[in-house]
CSV table of C-alpha atoms in Angstrom, one decimal:
chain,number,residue,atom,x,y,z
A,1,UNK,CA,-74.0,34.3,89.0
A,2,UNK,CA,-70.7,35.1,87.8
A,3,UNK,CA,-69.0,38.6,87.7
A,4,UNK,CA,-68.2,38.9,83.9
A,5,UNK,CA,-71.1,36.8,82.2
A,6,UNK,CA,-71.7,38.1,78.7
A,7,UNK,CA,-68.7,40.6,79.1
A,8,UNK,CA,-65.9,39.6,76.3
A,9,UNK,CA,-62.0,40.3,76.8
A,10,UNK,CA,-58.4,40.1,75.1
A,11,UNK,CA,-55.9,39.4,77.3
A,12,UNK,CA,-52.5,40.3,74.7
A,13,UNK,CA,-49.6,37.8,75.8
A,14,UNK,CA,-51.7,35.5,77.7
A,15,UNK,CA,-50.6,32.1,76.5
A,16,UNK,CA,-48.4,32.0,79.9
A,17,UNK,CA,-47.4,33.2,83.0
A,18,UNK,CA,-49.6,36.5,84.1
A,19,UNK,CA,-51.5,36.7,81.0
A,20,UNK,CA,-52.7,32.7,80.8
A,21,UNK,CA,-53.8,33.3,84.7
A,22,UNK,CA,-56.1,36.0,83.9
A,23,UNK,CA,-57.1,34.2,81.0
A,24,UNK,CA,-58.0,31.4,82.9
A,25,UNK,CA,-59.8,33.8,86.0
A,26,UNK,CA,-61.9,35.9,83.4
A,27,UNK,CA,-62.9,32.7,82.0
A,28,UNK,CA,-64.1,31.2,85.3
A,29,UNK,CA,-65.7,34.4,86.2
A,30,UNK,CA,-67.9,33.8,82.9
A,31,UNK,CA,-66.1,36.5,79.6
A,32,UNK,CA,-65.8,34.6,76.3
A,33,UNK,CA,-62.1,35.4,76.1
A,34,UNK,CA,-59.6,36.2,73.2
A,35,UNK,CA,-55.9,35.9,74.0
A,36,UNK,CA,-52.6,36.8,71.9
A,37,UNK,CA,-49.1,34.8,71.3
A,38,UNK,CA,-46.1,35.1,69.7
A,39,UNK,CA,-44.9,31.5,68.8
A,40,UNK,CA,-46.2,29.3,71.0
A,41,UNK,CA,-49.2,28.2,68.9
A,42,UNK,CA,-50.0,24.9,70.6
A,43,UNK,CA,-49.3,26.7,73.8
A,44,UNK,CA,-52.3,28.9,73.7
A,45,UNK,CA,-54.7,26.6,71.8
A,46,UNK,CA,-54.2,24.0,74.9
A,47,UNK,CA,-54.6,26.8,76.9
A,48,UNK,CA,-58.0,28.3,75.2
A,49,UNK,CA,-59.2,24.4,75.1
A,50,UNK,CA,-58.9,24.2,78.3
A,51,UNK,CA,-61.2,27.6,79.0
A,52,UNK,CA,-64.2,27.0,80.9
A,53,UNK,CA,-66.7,25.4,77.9
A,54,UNK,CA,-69.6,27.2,78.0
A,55,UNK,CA,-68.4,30.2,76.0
A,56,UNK,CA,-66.5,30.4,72.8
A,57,UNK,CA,-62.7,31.4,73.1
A,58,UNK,CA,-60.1,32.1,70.6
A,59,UNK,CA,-55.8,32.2,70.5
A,60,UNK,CA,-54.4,34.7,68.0
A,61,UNK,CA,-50.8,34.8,66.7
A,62,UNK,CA,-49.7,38.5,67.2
A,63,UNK,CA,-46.3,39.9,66.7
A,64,UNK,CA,-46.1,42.8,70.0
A,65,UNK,CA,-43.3,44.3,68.4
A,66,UNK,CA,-45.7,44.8,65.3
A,67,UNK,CA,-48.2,47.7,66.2
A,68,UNK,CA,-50.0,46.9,62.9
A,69,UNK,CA,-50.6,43.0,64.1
A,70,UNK,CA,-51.9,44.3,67.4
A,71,UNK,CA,-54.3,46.6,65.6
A,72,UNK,CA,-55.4,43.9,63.5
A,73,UNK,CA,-56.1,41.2,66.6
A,74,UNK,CA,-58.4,43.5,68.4
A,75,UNK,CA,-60.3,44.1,65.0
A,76,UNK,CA,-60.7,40.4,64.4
A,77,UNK,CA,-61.4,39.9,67.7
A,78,UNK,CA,-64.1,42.4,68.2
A,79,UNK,CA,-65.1,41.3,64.2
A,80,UNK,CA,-66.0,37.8,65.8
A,81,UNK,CA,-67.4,38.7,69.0
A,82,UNK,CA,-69.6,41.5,67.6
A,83,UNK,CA,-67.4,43.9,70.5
A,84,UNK,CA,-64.6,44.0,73.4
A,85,UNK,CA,-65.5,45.1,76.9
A,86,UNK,CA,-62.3,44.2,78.7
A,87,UNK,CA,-58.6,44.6,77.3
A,88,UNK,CA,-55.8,43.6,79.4
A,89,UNK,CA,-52.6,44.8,77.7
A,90,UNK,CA,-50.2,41.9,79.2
A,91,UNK,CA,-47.6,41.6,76.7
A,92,UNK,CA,-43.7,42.6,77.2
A,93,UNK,CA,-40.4,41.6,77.7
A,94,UNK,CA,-37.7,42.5,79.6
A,95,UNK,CA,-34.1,43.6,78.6
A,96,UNK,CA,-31.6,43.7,81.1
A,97,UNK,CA,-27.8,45.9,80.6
A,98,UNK,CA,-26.2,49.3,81.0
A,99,UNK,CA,-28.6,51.4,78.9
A,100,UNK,CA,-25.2,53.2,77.3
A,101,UNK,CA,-24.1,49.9,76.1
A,102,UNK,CA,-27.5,48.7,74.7
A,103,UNK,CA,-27.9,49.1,71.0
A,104,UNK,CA,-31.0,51.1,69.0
A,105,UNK,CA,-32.7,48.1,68.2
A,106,UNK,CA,-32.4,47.1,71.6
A,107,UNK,CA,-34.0,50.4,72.3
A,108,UNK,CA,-36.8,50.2,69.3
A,109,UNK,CA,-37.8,46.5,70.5
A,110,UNK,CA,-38.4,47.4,74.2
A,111,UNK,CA,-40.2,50.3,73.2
A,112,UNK,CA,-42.1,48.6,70.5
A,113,UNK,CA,-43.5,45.5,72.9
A,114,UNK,CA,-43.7,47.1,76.5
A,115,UNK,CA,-45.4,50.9,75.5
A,116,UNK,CA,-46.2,50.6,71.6
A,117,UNK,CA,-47.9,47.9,71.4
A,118,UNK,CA,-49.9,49.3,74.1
A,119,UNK,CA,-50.9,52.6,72.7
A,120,UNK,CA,-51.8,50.9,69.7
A,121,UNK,CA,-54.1,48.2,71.6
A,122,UNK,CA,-55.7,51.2,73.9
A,123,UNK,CA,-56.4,53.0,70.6
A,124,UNK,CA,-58.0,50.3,68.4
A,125,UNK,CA,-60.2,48.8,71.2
A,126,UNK,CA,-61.8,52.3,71.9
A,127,UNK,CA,-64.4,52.0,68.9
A,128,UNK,CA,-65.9,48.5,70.2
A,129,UNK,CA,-66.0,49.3,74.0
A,130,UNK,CA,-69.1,49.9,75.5
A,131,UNK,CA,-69.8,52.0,78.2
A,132,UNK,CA,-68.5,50.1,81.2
A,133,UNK,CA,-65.4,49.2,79.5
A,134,UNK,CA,-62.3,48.2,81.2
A,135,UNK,CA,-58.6,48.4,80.1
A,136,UNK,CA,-56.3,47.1,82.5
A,137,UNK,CA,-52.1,47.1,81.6
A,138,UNK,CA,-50.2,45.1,83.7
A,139,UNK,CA,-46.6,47.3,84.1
A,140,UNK,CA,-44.7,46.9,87.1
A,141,UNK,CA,-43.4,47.5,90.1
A,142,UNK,CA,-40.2,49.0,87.9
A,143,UNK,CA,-43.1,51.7,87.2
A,144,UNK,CA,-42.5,53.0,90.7
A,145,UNK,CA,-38.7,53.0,91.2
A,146,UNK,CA,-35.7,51.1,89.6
A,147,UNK,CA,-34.4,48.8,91.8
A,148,UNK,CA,-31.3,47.5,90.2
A,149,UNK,CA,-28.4,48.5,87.6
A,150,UNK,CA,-28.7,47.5,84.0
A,151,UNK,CA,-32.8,47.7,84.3
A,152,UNK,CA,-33.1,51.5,83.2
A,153,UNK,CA,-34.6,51.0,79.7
A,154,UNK,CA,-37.2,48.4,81.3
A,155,UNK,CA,-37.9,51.0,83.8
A,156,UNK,CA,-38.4,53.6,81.4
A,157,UNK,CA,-41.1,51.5,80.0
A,158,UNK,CA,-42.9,50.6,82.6
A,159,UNK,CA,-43.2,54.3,83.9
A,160,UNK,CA,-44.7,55.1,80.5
A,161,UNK,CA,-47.3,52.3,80.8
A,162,UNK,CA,-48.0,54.3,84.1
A,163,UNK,CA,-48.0,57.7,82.9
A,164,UNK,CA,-50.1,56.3,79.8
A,165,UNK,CA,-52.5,54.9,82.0
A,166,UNK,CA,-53.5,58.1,83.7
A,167,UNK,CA,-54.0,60.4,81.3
A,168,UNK,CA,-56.4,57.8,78.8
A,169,UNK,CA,-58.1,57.7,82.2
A,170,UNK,CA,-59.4,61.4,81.3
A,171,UNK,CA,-59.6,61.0,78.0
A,172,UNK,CA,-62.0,58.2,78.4
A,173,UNK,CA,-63.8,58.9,81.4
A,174,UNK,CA,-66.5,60.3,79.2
A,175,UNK,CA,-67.1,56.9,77.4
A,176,UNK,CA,-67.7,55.3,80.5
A,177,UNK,CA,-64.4,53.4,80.4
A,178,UNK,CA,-62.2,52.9,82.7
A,179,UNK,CA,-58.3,53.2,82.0
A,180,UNK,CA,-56.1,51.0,85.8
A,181,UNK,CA,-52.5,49.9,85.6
A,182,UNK,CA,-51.2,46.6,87.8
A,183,UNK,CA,-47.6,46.6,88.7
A,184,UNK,CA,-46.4,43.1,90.2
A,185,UNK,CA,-43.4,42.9,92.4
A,186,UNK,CA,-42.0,39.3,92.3
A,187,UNK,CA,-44.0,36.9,90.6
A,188,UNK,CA,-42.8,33.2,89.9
A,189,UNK,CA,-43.4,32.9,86.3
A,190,UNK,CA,-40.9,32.2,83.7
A,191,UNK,CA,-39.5,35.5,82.7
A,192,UNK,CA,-38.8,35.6,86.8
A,193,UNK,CA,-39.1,32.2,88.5
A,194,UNK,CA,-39.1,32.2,92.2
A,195,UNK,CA,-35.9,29.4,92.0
A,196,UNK,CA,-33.8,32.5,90.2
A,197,UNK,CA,-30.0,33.3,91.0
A,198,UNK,CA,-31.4,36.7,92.7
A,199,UNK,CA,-34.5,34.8,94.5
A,200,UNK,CA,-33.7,35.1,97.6
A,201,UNK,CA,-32.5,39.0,97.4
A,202,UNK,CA,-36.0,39.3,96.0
A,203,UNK,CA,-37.7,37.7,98.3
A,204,UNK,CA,-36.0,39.2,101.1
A,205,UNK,CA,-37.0,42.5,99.8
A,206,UNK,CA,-40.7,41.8,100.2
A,207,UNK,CA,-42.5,42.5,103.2
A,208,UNK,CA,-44.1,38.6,102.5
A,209,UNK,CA,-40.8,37.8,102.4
A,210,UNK,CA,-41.6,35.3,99.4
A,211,UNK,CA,-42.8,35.7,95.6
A,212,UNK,CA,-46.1,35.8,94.8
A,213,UNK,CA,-48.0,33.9,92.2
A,214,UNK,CA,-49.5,34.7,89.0
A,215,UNK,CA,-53.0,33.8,90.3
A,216,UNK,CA,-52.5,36.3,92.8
A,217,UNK,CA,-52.1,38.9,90.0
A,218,UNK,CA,-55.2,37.3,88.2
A,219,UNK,CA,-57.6,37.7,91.1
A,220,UNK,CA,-57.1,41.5,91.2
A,221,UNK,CA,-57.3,41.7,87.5
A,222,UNK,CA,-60.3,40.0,87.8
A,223,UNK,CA,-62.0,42.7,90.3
A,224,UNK,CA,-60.9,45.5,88.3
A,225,UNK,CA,-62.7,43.7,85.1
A,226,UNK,CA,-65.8,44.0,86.9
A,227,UNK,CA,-68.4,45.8,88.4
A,228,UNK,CA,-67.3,46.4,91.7
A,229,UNK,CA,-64.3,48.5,90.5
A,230,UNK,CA,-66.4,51.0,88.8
A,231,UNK,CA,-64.9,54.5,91.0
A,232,UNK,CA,-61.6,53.2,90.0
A,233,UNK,CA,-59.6,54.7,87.1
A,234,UNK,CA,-56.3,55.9,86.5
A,235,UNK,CA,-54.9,54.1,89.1
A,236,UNK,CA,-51.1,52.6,89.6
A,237,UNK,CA,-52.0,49.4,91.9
A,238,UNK,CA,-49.1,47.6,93.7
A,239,UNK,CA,-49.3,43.9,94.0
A,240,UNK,CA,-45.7,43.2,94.9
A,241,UNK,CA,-46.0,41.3,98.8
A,242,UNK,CA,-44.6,44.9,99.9
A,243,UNK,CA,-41.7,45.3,97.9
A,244,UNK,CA,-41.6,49.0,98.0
A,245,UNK,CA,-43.4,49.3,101.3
């Protein structure tokens, strides 16, 4: 019997990297699953195609800098499935500089993608979540300190997504949902392949000493989607190979 079976979930950003591998785990673990892109149409579709077959799955284009379009997927999604039990806010970007040097829209677009867009997700999902509901944002490690120059408005983010987390954990405790942030460390995707210029500083600053993998991310994502992590909310969870250990 598989852990998510009838359970349905939007994974926002998941045509690649972190998002397509919890895509791909909630799948396998039985959730019809939604996910969200950008531009890379075909890119998703392959990826909901290839989505285990016995459920239905869907790709939707959704612009994370647009808090209306993220509104709107989560009501088509939960229009189609009938409701949402898991929502997995993956979406963001990263913007690297001296934060005196970076320009308001820099500013606006970083705030729109990586805390906005996740507000505005949290908020819309809340009228088609059951009781037993699950909304997991993947932040990061950057939510716990800032580990290099030019990352501050990145960092600012991410500690929002943590600080966000928290308190919808008691505002939604009530509803039976539960509100869990996961912050990776080094993972080899593309917005930070483990081949990188600064690799090797990164990988020596694990405890692992290497990067981990976006499966790795998936599998605890996966737990936290199910039943066995129902005690658990408002929790920041580390999955960085000992990064800030």
């Amino acid at each position: 019997m598989r852990s998510l079976t009838d359970r349905t979930a939007l994974v926002t950003g998941g045509s690649r990297g972190i998002g397509a591998a919890i895509a791909r785990k909630l799948a396998a673990e039985g959730a019809r699953v939604a996910i969200t892109y950008q531009k890379s149409k075909d890119v998703a579709e392959s990826l909901v195609a290839e989505l285990d077959g016995e459920r239905e799955h869907m790709a939707l284009q959704a612009d994370a800098t647009s808090p209306d379009a993220v509104i709107a997927a989560v009501e088509k999604v939960a229009s189609e499935f009938g409701h949402i039990d898991i929502l997995v806010n993956n979406a963001g970007i990263w913007r690297e500089g001296p934060f005196y040097t970076a320009p308001d829209s820099v500013f606006e677009k970083i705030i729109n993608v990586n805390v906005r867009s996740v507000f505005a997700a949290m908020k819309a999902v809340v009228p088609h979540m059951r009781e037993g509901g699950r909304i997991i944002n993947i932040g990061s490690i950057n939510g716990e300190q800032s580990f290099k120059p030019g990352s501050a408005l990145y960092t600012m983010t991410k500690f929002a997504v943590a600080g966000l987390t928290r308190g919808a954990a008691r505002d939604l405790a009530e509803r039976g949902i539960t509100v869990n942030c996961i912050q990776p460390g080094p993972i080899d995707t593309d917005m930070n392949p483990s081949d990188a210029d600064h690799s090797e500083a990164m990988k020596t600053a694990t405890a692992l000493g290497r990067y981990g993998t976006a499966e790795e991310v998936a599998e605890l994502a996966a737990f936290i989607a199910g039943s066995g992590s129902s005690y658990m909310t408002g929790a920041t969870l580390n999955i960085d190979g000992g990064f800030v250990a």
